[in-house]
Amino acid sequence: MKNPGDQPPIAILGAGSWGTALALYLARQGQSVRLWNQNKARITTMQTERANNHYLPGHVFPPSLQLTDDLQTAIAQPCDILLAVPSAGFRYLLQALKPIIAPAARIVWVTKGLDAETGDLLHVTAETILGKHAYAILSGPSFASEVAAGLPTAVVIASNDKVFSQDLLKRFNGPLLRVYVSADMKGVEVGGAVKNVIAIATGIADGMRLGANARSALITRGLAEITRLGMALGGHFETFTGLAGVGDLVLTCTDDQSRNRRFGLALGGGKTVAEAEQTIGQVIEGKTNAQIVAALAKKLNVEMPITETVNAVLQSHLTIKEAMQNLLARATKQE
């Protein structure tokens, strides 16, 4: 167990499955954790039950995990701040933080996606709204339920600040959570955003029972799309061969714990977009980001046929059958 005095408190903003899982992980090590959610009724329920039975049932909160619906109380200094909200809410949370955040505050996020309003990478949005701070992103192949259950996981932390990066390494690294560090925030963010779109495509193929060969092809060519876009934005090639690239992609595309994959499975099985979304019942980042990623690729003149096809399906421009036929009918070329 880490000495609680080794780290300042951490405010985790967002009490969904991932925010709660990380709060549990850190609090179990004796760290002081403040878990915030704007829904007062949900916070009250969690305080009463000492668990988040809505998202992660059966995991009791340690004593060092505090709950609040007051944002200013959550980020009371000194503390580090972790954002664990869907990409659609990322900008709005930053705007809420702007008038109350301390100049020396350090911010890390686990949000995977692009800014829904501008299409920017999330670190660009953070810098635009909050200005100069130490920023970082924690990403990689990680299901919240497995982290909450204490199963082994490996992730990567990318930051614009070496001191913050090392402090986060000390905070998160342990026998059950292996942490690697990177300076490539752009690459890590692209990997986390686009893999969800590719997971929808592989889910569709599996829902249509197109076989393991088709799934493997979509994952492989999907990785090529992620790499092309990431490098066009200044990411490093090595990032896409690591945890935030191929690691996260394979996990999301092949395991049914992935909401994006299950959403695709439902579409491939004949459900409409609305029906598939209702079946999942939680935010599906790939659906939120498909149009944004496709628009960014077009702007940068980056070829991303799988992403474009998924977006066309979600916008009702193509049927599922037409989409798969279009992908299979593409002209062959050198890999």
GROMACS .gro file of C-alpha atoms in nm:
model
  335
    1MET     CA    1   0.000   0.000   0.000
    2LYS     CA    2   0.120   0.348  -0.082
    3ASN     CA    3   0.153   0.599   0.195
    4PRO     CA    4  -0.140   0.845   0.163
    5GLY     CA    5   0.105   1.126   0.234
    6ASP     CA    6   0.302   1.045  -0.080
    7GLN     CA    7   0.043   1.215  -0.300
    8PRO     CA    8  -0.193   1.512  -0.272
    9PRO     CA    9  -0.564   1.429  -0.294
   10ILE     CA   10  -0.704   1.364  -0.640
   11ALA     CA   11  -1.042   1.489  -0.760
   12ILE     CA   12  -1.207   1.252  -1.008
   13LEU     CA   13  -1.472   1.441  -1.199
   14GLY     CA   14  -1.725   1.197  -1.340
   15ALA     CA   15  -1.875   0.903  -1.151
   16GLY     CA   16  -1.942   0.675  -1.444
   17SER     CA   17  -1.789   0.328  -1.465
   18TRP     CA   18  -1.433   0.439  -1.549
   19GLY     CA   19  -1.417   0.730  -1.306
   20THR     CA   20  -1.553   0.507  -1.030
   21ALA     CA   21  -1.311   0.223  -1.112
   22LEU     CA   22  -1.011   0.455  -1.087
   23ALA     CA   23  -1.148   0.607  -0.767
   24LEU     CA   24  -1.175   0.258  -0.619
   25TYR     CA   25  -0.826   0.162  -0.734
   26LEU     CA   26  -0.660   0.469  -0.582
   27ALA     CA   27  -0.866   0.471  -0.262
   28ARG     CA   28  -0.781   0.105  -0.201
   29GLN     CA   29  -0.418   0.213  -0.189
   30GLY     CA   30  -0.501   0.461   0.085
   31GLN     CA   31  -0.493   0.769  -0.138
   32SER     CA   32  -0.738   1.050  -0.066
   33VAL     CA   33  -0.993   1.055  -0.348
   34ARG     CA   34  -1.281   1.295  -0.410
   35LEU     CA   35  -1.534   1.157  -0.657
   36TRP     CA   36  -1.763   1.418  -0.811
   37ASN     CA   37  -2.083   1.394  -1.010
   38GLN     CA   38  -2.321   1.679  -1.088
   39ASN     CA   39  -2.623   1.456  -1.021
   40LYS     CA   40  -2.702   1.521  -0.654
   41ALA     CA   41  -2.949   1.233  -0.630
   42ARG     CA   42  -2.692   0.986  -0.762
   43ILE     CA   43  -2.425   1.112  -0.523
   44THR     CA   44  -2.670   1.082  -0.232
   45THR     CA   45  -2.746   0.723  -0.332
   46MET     CA   46  -2.378   0.637  -0.357
   47GLN     CA   47  -2.313   0.796  -0.016
   48THR     CA   48  -2.591   0.586   0.137
   49GLU     CA   49  -2.487   0.262  -0.032
   50ARG     CA   50  -2.109   0.331  -0.022
   51ALA     CA   51  -2.096   0.191  -0.375
   52ASN     CA   52  -2.181   0.287  -0.732
   53ASN     CA   53  -2.437   0.015  -0.792
   54HIS     CA   54  -2.562   0.188  -1.106
   55TYR     CA   55  -2.234   0.137  -1.298
   56LEU     CA   56  -2.014  -0.095  -1.089
   57PRO     CA   57  -2.231  -0.295  -0.851
   58GLY     CA   58  -2.074  -0.494  -0.572
   59HIS     CA   59  -1.763  -0.282  -0.510
   60VAL     CA   60  -1.767  -0.115  -0.169
   61PHE     CA   61  -1.608   0.229  -0.140
   62PRO     CA   62  -1.304   0.248   0.092
   63PRO     CA   63  -1.316   0.510   0.371
   64SER     CA   64  -1.071   0.740   0.188
   65LEU     CA   65  -1.313   0.781  -0.105
   66GLN     CA   66  -1.521   1.096  -0.055
   67LEU     CA   67  -1.828   1.188  -0.262
   68THR     CA   68  -1.958   1.530  -0.359
   69ASP     CA   69  -2.183   1.703  -0.610
   70ASP     CA   70  -2.013   2.039  -0.551
   71LEU     CA   71  -1.741   2.107  -0.807
   72GLN     CA   72  -1.558   2.366  -0.597
   73THR     CA   73  -1.545   2.128  -0.300
   74ALA     CA   74  -1.414   1.851  -0.526
   75ILE     CA   75  -1.117   2.052  -0.653
   76ALA     CA   76  -1.031   2.227  -0.325
   77GLN     CA   77  -0.656   2.270  -0.317
   78PRO     CA   78  -0.415   2.112  -0.310
   79CYS     CA   79  -0.518   1.832  -0.542
   80ASP     CA   80  -0.471   1.691  -0.888
   81ILE     CA   81  -0.776   1.674  -1.116
   82LEU     CA   82  -0.881   1.376  -1.328
   83LEU     CA   83  -1.159   1.420  -1.585
   84ALA     CA   84  -1.364   1.107  -1.651
   85VAL     CA   85  -1.656   1.233  -1.859
   86PRO     CA   86  -1.769   1.144  -2.214
   87SER     CA   87  -1.611   1.350  -2.491
   88ALA     CA   88  -1.942   1.531  -2.555
   89GLY     CA   89  -1.925   1.675  -2.202
   90PHE     CA   90  -1.551   1.745  -2.191
   91ARG     CA   91  -1.567   2.107  -2.311
   92TYR     CA   92  -1.855   2.192  -2.077
   93LEU     CA   93  -1.673   2.056  -1.772
   94LEU     CA   94  -1.365   2.262  -1.862
   95GLN     CA   95  -1.582   2.572  -1.892
   96ALA     CA   96  -1.728   2.501  -1.548
   97LEU     CA   97  -1.377   2.462  -1.406
   98LYS     CA   98  -1.235   2.778  -1.565
   99PRO     CA   99  -1.355   3.035  -1.305
  100ILE     CA  100  -1.262   2.823  -1.003
  101ILE     CA  101  -0.949   2.630  -1.099
  102ALA     CA  102  -0.616   2.721  -0.936
  103PRO     CA  103  -0.337   2.852  -1.162
  104ALA     CA  104  -0.108   2.567  -1.056
  105ALA     CA  105  -0.368   2.294  -1.103
  106ARG     CA  106  -0.264   1.983  -1.296
  107ILE     CA  107  -0.522   1.802  -1.509
  108VAL     CA  108  -0.529   1.447  -1.645
  109TRP     CA  109  -0.817   1.285  -1.833
  110VAL     CA  110  -0.931   0.939  -1.936
  111THR     CA  111  -1.184   1.073  -2.188
  112LYS     CA  112  -1.146   0.914  -2.533
  113GLY     CA  113  -1.271   1.119  -2.824
  114LEU     CA  114  -1.252   1.454  -2.998
  115ASP     CA  115  -1.409   1.788  -2.909
  116ALA     CA  116  -1.768   1.762  -3.028
  117GLU     CA  117  -1.783   2.136  -3.106
  118THR     CA  118  -1.452   2.196  -3.285
  119GLY     CA  119  -1.319   1.851  -3.378
  120ASP     CA  120  -0.996   1.931  -3.193
  121LEU     CA  121  -0.789   1.688  -2.993
  122LEU     CA  122  -0.883   1.724  -2.627
  123HIS     CA  123  -0.553   1.874  -2.514
  124VAL     CA  124  -0.608   2.157  -2.764
  125THR     CA  125  -0.953   2.221  -2.615
  126ALA     CA  126  -0.809   2.216  -2.263
  127GLU     CA  127  -0.536   2.466  -2.354
  128THR     CA  128  -0.784   2.691  -2.534
  129ILE     CA  129  -1.025   2.707  -2.241
  130LEU     CA  130  -0.798   2.681  -1.936
  131GLY     CA  131  -0.469   2.812  -2.070
  132LYS     CA  132  -0.129   2.694  -1.956
  133HIS     CA  133  -0.133   2.398  -1.715
  134ALA     CA  134   0.033   2.060  -1.679
  135TYR     CA  135  -0.187   1.826  -1.882
  136ALA     CA  136  -0.190   1.449  -1.929
  137ILE     CA  137  -0.399   1.168  -2.070
  138LEU     CA  138  -0.431   0.815  -1.933
  139SER     CA  139  -0.529   0.565  -2.200
  140GLY     CA  140  -0.482   0.209  -2.317
  141PRO     CA  141  -0.663  -0.128  -2.316
  142SER     CA  142  -0.863  -0.109  -1.995
  143PHE     CA  143  -1.217  -0.209  -1.905
  144ALA     CA  144  -1.348  -0.039  -1.593
  145SER     CA  145  -1.505  -0.356  -1.454
  146GLU     CA  146  -1.173  -0.540  -1.462
  147VAL     CA  147  -0.984  -0.257  -1.292
  148ALA     CA  148  -1.255  -0.245  -1.024
  149ALA     CA  149  -1.225  -0.621  -0.980
  150GLY     CA  150  -0.848  -0.592  -0.929
  151LEU     CA  151  -0.751  -0.771  -1.249
  152PRO     CA  152  -0.410  -0.687  -1.406
  153THR     CA  153  -0.412  -0.399  -1.655
  154ALA     CA  154  -0.151  -0.196  -1.846
  155VAL     CA  155  -0.202   0.165  -1.954
  156VAL     CA  156  -0.001   0.457  -2.086
  157ILE     CA  157   0.019   0.813  -1.955
  158ALA     CA  158   0.118   1.090  -2.198
  159SER     CA  159   0.186   1.441  -2.071
  160ASN     CA  160   0.323   1.780  -2.170
  161ASP     CA  161   0.500   1.801  -1.832
  162LYS     CA  162   0.771   1.557  -1.719
  163VAL     CA  163   0.721   1.622  -1.347
  164PHE     CA  164   0.345   1.563  -1.374
  165SER     CA  165   0.409   1.249  -1.580
  166GLN     CA  166   0.637   1.106  -1.312
  167ASP     CA  167   0.397   1.202  -1.033
  168LEU     CA  168   0.113   1.026  -1.214
  169LEU     CA  169   0.336   0.723  -1.263
  170LYS     CA  170   0.397   0.710  -0.886
  171ARG     CA  171   0.027   0.758  -0.817
  172PHE     CA  172  -0.111   0.494  -1.051
  173ASN     CA  173   0.162   0.235  -1.103
  174GLY     CA  174   0.128  -0.080  -0.892
  175PRO     CA  175   0.114  -0.460  -0.903
  176LEU     CA  176  -0.232  -0.455  -1.064
  177LEU     CA  177  -0.194  -0.150  -1.288
  178ARG     CA  178   0.122  -0.131  -1.497
  179VAL     CA  179   0.186   0.223  -1.624
  180TYR     CA  180   0.407   0.328  -1.914
  181VAL     CA  181   0.486   0.692  -1.989
  182SER     CA  182   0.491   0.881  -2.318
  183ALA     CA  183   0.538   1.236  -2.443
  184ASP     CA  184   0.307   1.177  -2.743
  185MET     CA  185  -0.025   1.325  -2.632
  186LYS     CA  186  -0.143   1.362  -2.992
  187GLY     CA  187  -0.086   0.998  -3.081
  188VAL     CA  188  -0.238   0.866  -2.760
  189GLU     CA  189  -0.548   1.083  -2.806
  190VAL     CA  190  -0.597   0.977  -3.168
  191GLY     CA  191  -0.566   0.610  -3.076
  192GLY     CA  192  -0.827   0.643  -2.804
  193ALA     CA  193  -1.072   0.833  -3.024
  194VAL     CA  194  -1.061   0.634  -3.347
  195LYS     CA  195  -1.045   0.280  -3.206
  196ASN     CA  196  -1.408   0.316  -3.095
  197VAL     CA  197  -1.519   0.380  -3.453
  198ILE     CA  198  -1.329   0.075  -3.578
  199ALA     CA  199  -1.486  -0.132  -3.299
  200ILE     CA  200  -1.830  -0.045  -3.435
  201ALA     CA  201  -1.721  -0.174  -3.777
  202THR     CA  202  -1.591  -0.504  -3.636
  203GLY     CA  203  -1.908  -0.540  -3.431
  204ILE     CA  204  -2.117  -0.493  -3.744
  205ALA     CA  205  -1.915  -0.759  -3.929
  206ASP     CA  206  -1.952  -1.004  -3.642
  207GLY     CA  207  -2.321  -0.924  -3.610
  208MET     CA  208  -2.355  -1.015  -3.979
  209ARG     CA  209  -2.157  -1.336  -3.912
  210LEU     CA  210  -1.891  -1.246  -4.168
  211GLY     CA  211  -1.629  -1.448  -3.981
  212ALA     CA  212  -1.297  -1.414  -3.803
  213ASN     CA  213  -1.110  -1.334  -4.124
  214ALA     CA  214  -1.322  -1.025  -4.184
  215ARG     CA  215  -1.281  -0.916  -3.821
  216SER     CA  216  -0.903  -0.950  -3.843
  217ALA     CA  217  -0.895  -0.754  -4.169
  218LEU     CA  218  -1.100  -0.470  -4.022
  219ILE     CA  219  -0.877  -0.449  -3.712
  220THR     CA  220  -0.561  -0.448  -3.922
  221ARG     CA  221  -0.680  -0.193  -4.174
  222GLY     CA  222  -0.838   0.006  -3.893
  223LEU     CA  223  -0.498   0.033  -3.727
  224ALA     CA  224  -0.362   0.165  -4.057
  225GLU     CA  225  -0.632   0.436  -4.053
  226ILE     CA  226  -0.553   0.532  -3.694
  227THR     CA  227  -0.182   0.551  -3.774
  228ARG     CA  228  -0.231   0.764  -4.086
  229LEU     CA  229  -0.451   1.015  -3.905
  230GLY     CA  230  -0.230   1.021  -3.597
  231MET     CA  231   0.087   1.087  -3.794
  232ALA     CA  232  -0.086   1.357  -4.000
  233LEU     CA  233  -0.160   1.531  -3.670
  234GLY     CA  234   0.198   1.497  -3.548
  235GLY     CA  235   0.176   1.171  -3.352
  236HIS     CA  236   0.463   0.923  -3.332
  237PHE     CA  237   0.451   0.595  -3.525
  238GLU     CA  238   0.565   0.397  -3.218
  239THR     CA  239   0.256   0.508  -3.025
  240PHE     CA  240   0.029   0.318  -3.262
  241THR     CA  241   0.218  -0.008  -3.216
  242GLY     CA  242   0.180   0.020  -2.837
  243LEU     CA  243  -0.089   0.012  -2.569
  244ALA     CA  244  -0.272   0.327  -2.685
  245GLY     CA  245  -0.276   0.203  -3.045
  246VAL     CA  246  -0.299  -0.164  -3.131
  247GLY     CA  247  -0.349  -0.263  -2.766
  248ASP     CA  248  -0.662  -0.056  -2.712
  249LEU     CA  249  -0.788  -0.134  -3.063
  250VAL     CA  250  -0.769  -0.512  -3.021
  251LEU     CA  251  -0.939  -0.501  -2.681
  252THR     CA  252  -1.225  -0.280  -2.799
  253CYS     CA  253  -1.282  -0.473  -3.121
  254THR     CA  254  -1.279  -0.825  -2.979
  255ASP     CA  255  -1.438  -0.826  -2.633
  256ASP     CA  256  -1.810  -0.787  -2.571
  257GLN     CA  257  -1.747  -0.567  -2.267
  258SER     CA  258  -1.689  -0.294  -2.527
  259ARG     CA  259  -2.000  -0.079  -2.572
  260ASN     CA  260  -1.886   0.021  -2.920
  261ARG     CA  261  -1.848  -0.341  -3.029
  262ARG     CA  262  -2.187  -0.434  -2.880
  263PHE     CA  263  -2.343  -0.138  -3.060
  264GLY     CA  264  -2.198  -0.267  -3.387
  265LEU     CA  265  -2.317  -0.622  -3.310
  266ALA     CA  266  -2.669  -0.489  -3.266
  267LEU     CA  267  -2.652  -0.301  -3.597
  268GLY     CA  268  -2.514  -0.606  -3.775
  269GLY     CA  269  -2.793  -0.813  -3.624
  270GLY     CA  270  -3.057  -0.594  -3.785
  271LYS     CA  271  -3.136  -0.327  -3.525
  272THR     CA  272  -3.168   0.037  -3.621
  273VAL     CA  273  -2.921   0.292  -3.485
  274ALA     CA  274  -3.179   0.409  -3.230
  275GLU     CA  275  -3.264   0.054  -3.124
  276ALA     CA  276  -2.896  -0.040  -3.094
  277GLU     CA  277  -2.823   0.268  -2.885
  278GLN     CA  278  -3.116   0.193  -2.655
  279THR     CA  279  -2.989  -0.163  -2.612
  280ILE     CA  280  -2.654  -0.036  -2.480
  281GLY     CA  281  -2.802   0.226  -2.249
  282GLN     CA  282  -2.475   0.418  -2.203
  283VAL     CA  283  -2.267   0.666  -2.404
  284ILE     CA  284  -2.120   0.510  -2.719
  285GLU     CA  285  -1.812   0.716  -2.797
  286GLY     CA  286  -1.767   0.570  -3.145
  287LYS     CA  287  -2.113   0.687  -3.246
  288THR     CA  288  -2.045   1.032  -3.103
  289ASN     CA  289  -1.708   1.062  -3.275
  290ALA     CA  290  -1.751   0.888  -3.614
  291GLN     CA  291  -1.872   1.202  -3.791
  292ILE     CA  292  -1.608   1.420  -3.624
  293VAL     CA  293  -1.324   1.183  -3.716
  294ALA     CA  294  -1.450   1.147  -4.074
  295ALA     CA  295  -1.465   1.526  -4.111
  296LEU     CA  296  -1.113   1.564  -3.969
  297ALA     CA  297  -0.978   1.300  -4.207
  298LYS     CA  298  -1.137   1.478  -4.502
  299LYS     CA  299  -0.991   1.810  -4.389
  300LEU     CA  300  -0.642   1.658  -4.365
  301ASN     CA  301  -0.685   1.452  -4.684
  302VAL     CA  302  -0.626   1.128  -4.492
  303GLU     CA  303  -0.778   0.812  -4.638
  304MET     CA  304  -1.002   0.641  -4.380
  305PRO     CA  305  -1.252   0.419  -4.565
  306ILE     CA  306  -1.367   0.217  -4.262
  307THR     CA  307  -1.433   0.530  -4.060
  308GLU     CA  308  -1.612   0.693  -4.352
  309THR     CA  309  -1.827   0.382  -4.402
  310VAL     CA  310  -1.925   0.361  -4.035
  311ASN     CA  311  -2.018   0.729  -4.043
  312ALA     CA  312  -2.226   0.677  -4.358
  313VAL     CA  313  -2.418   0.396  -4.184
  314LEU     CA  314  -2.480   0.606  -3.873
  315GLN     CA  315  -2.598   0.898  -4.088
  316SER     CA  316  -2.834   0.661  -4.277
  317HIS     CA  317  -2.651   0.720  -4.605
  318LEU     CA  318  -2.576   0.349  -4.644
  319THR     CA  319  -2.743   0.030  -4.528
  320ILE     CA  320  -2.534  -0.222  -4.336
  321LYS     CA  321  -2.526  -0.452  -4.638
  322GLU     CA  322  -2.423  -0.171  -4.875
  323ALA     CA  323  -2.152  -0.062  -4.633
  324MET     CA  324  -1.985  -0.403  -4.620
  325GLN     CA  325  -2.018  -0.449  -4.995
  326ASN     CA  326  -1.849  -0.112  -5.051
  327LEU     CA  327  -1.557  -0.204  -4.826
  328LEU     CA  328  -1.511  -0.542  -4.994
  329ALA     CA  329  -1.534  -0.390  -5.340
  330ARG     CA  330  -1.257  -0.136  -5.286
  331ALA     CA  331  -0.975  -0.150  -5.537
  332THR     CA  332  -0.676  -0.359  -5.427
  333LYS     CA  333  -0.348  -0.182  -5.361
  334GLN     CA  334  -0.009  -0.242  -5.210
  335GLU     CA  335  -0.034  -0.270  -4.831
   0.00000   0.00000   0.00000
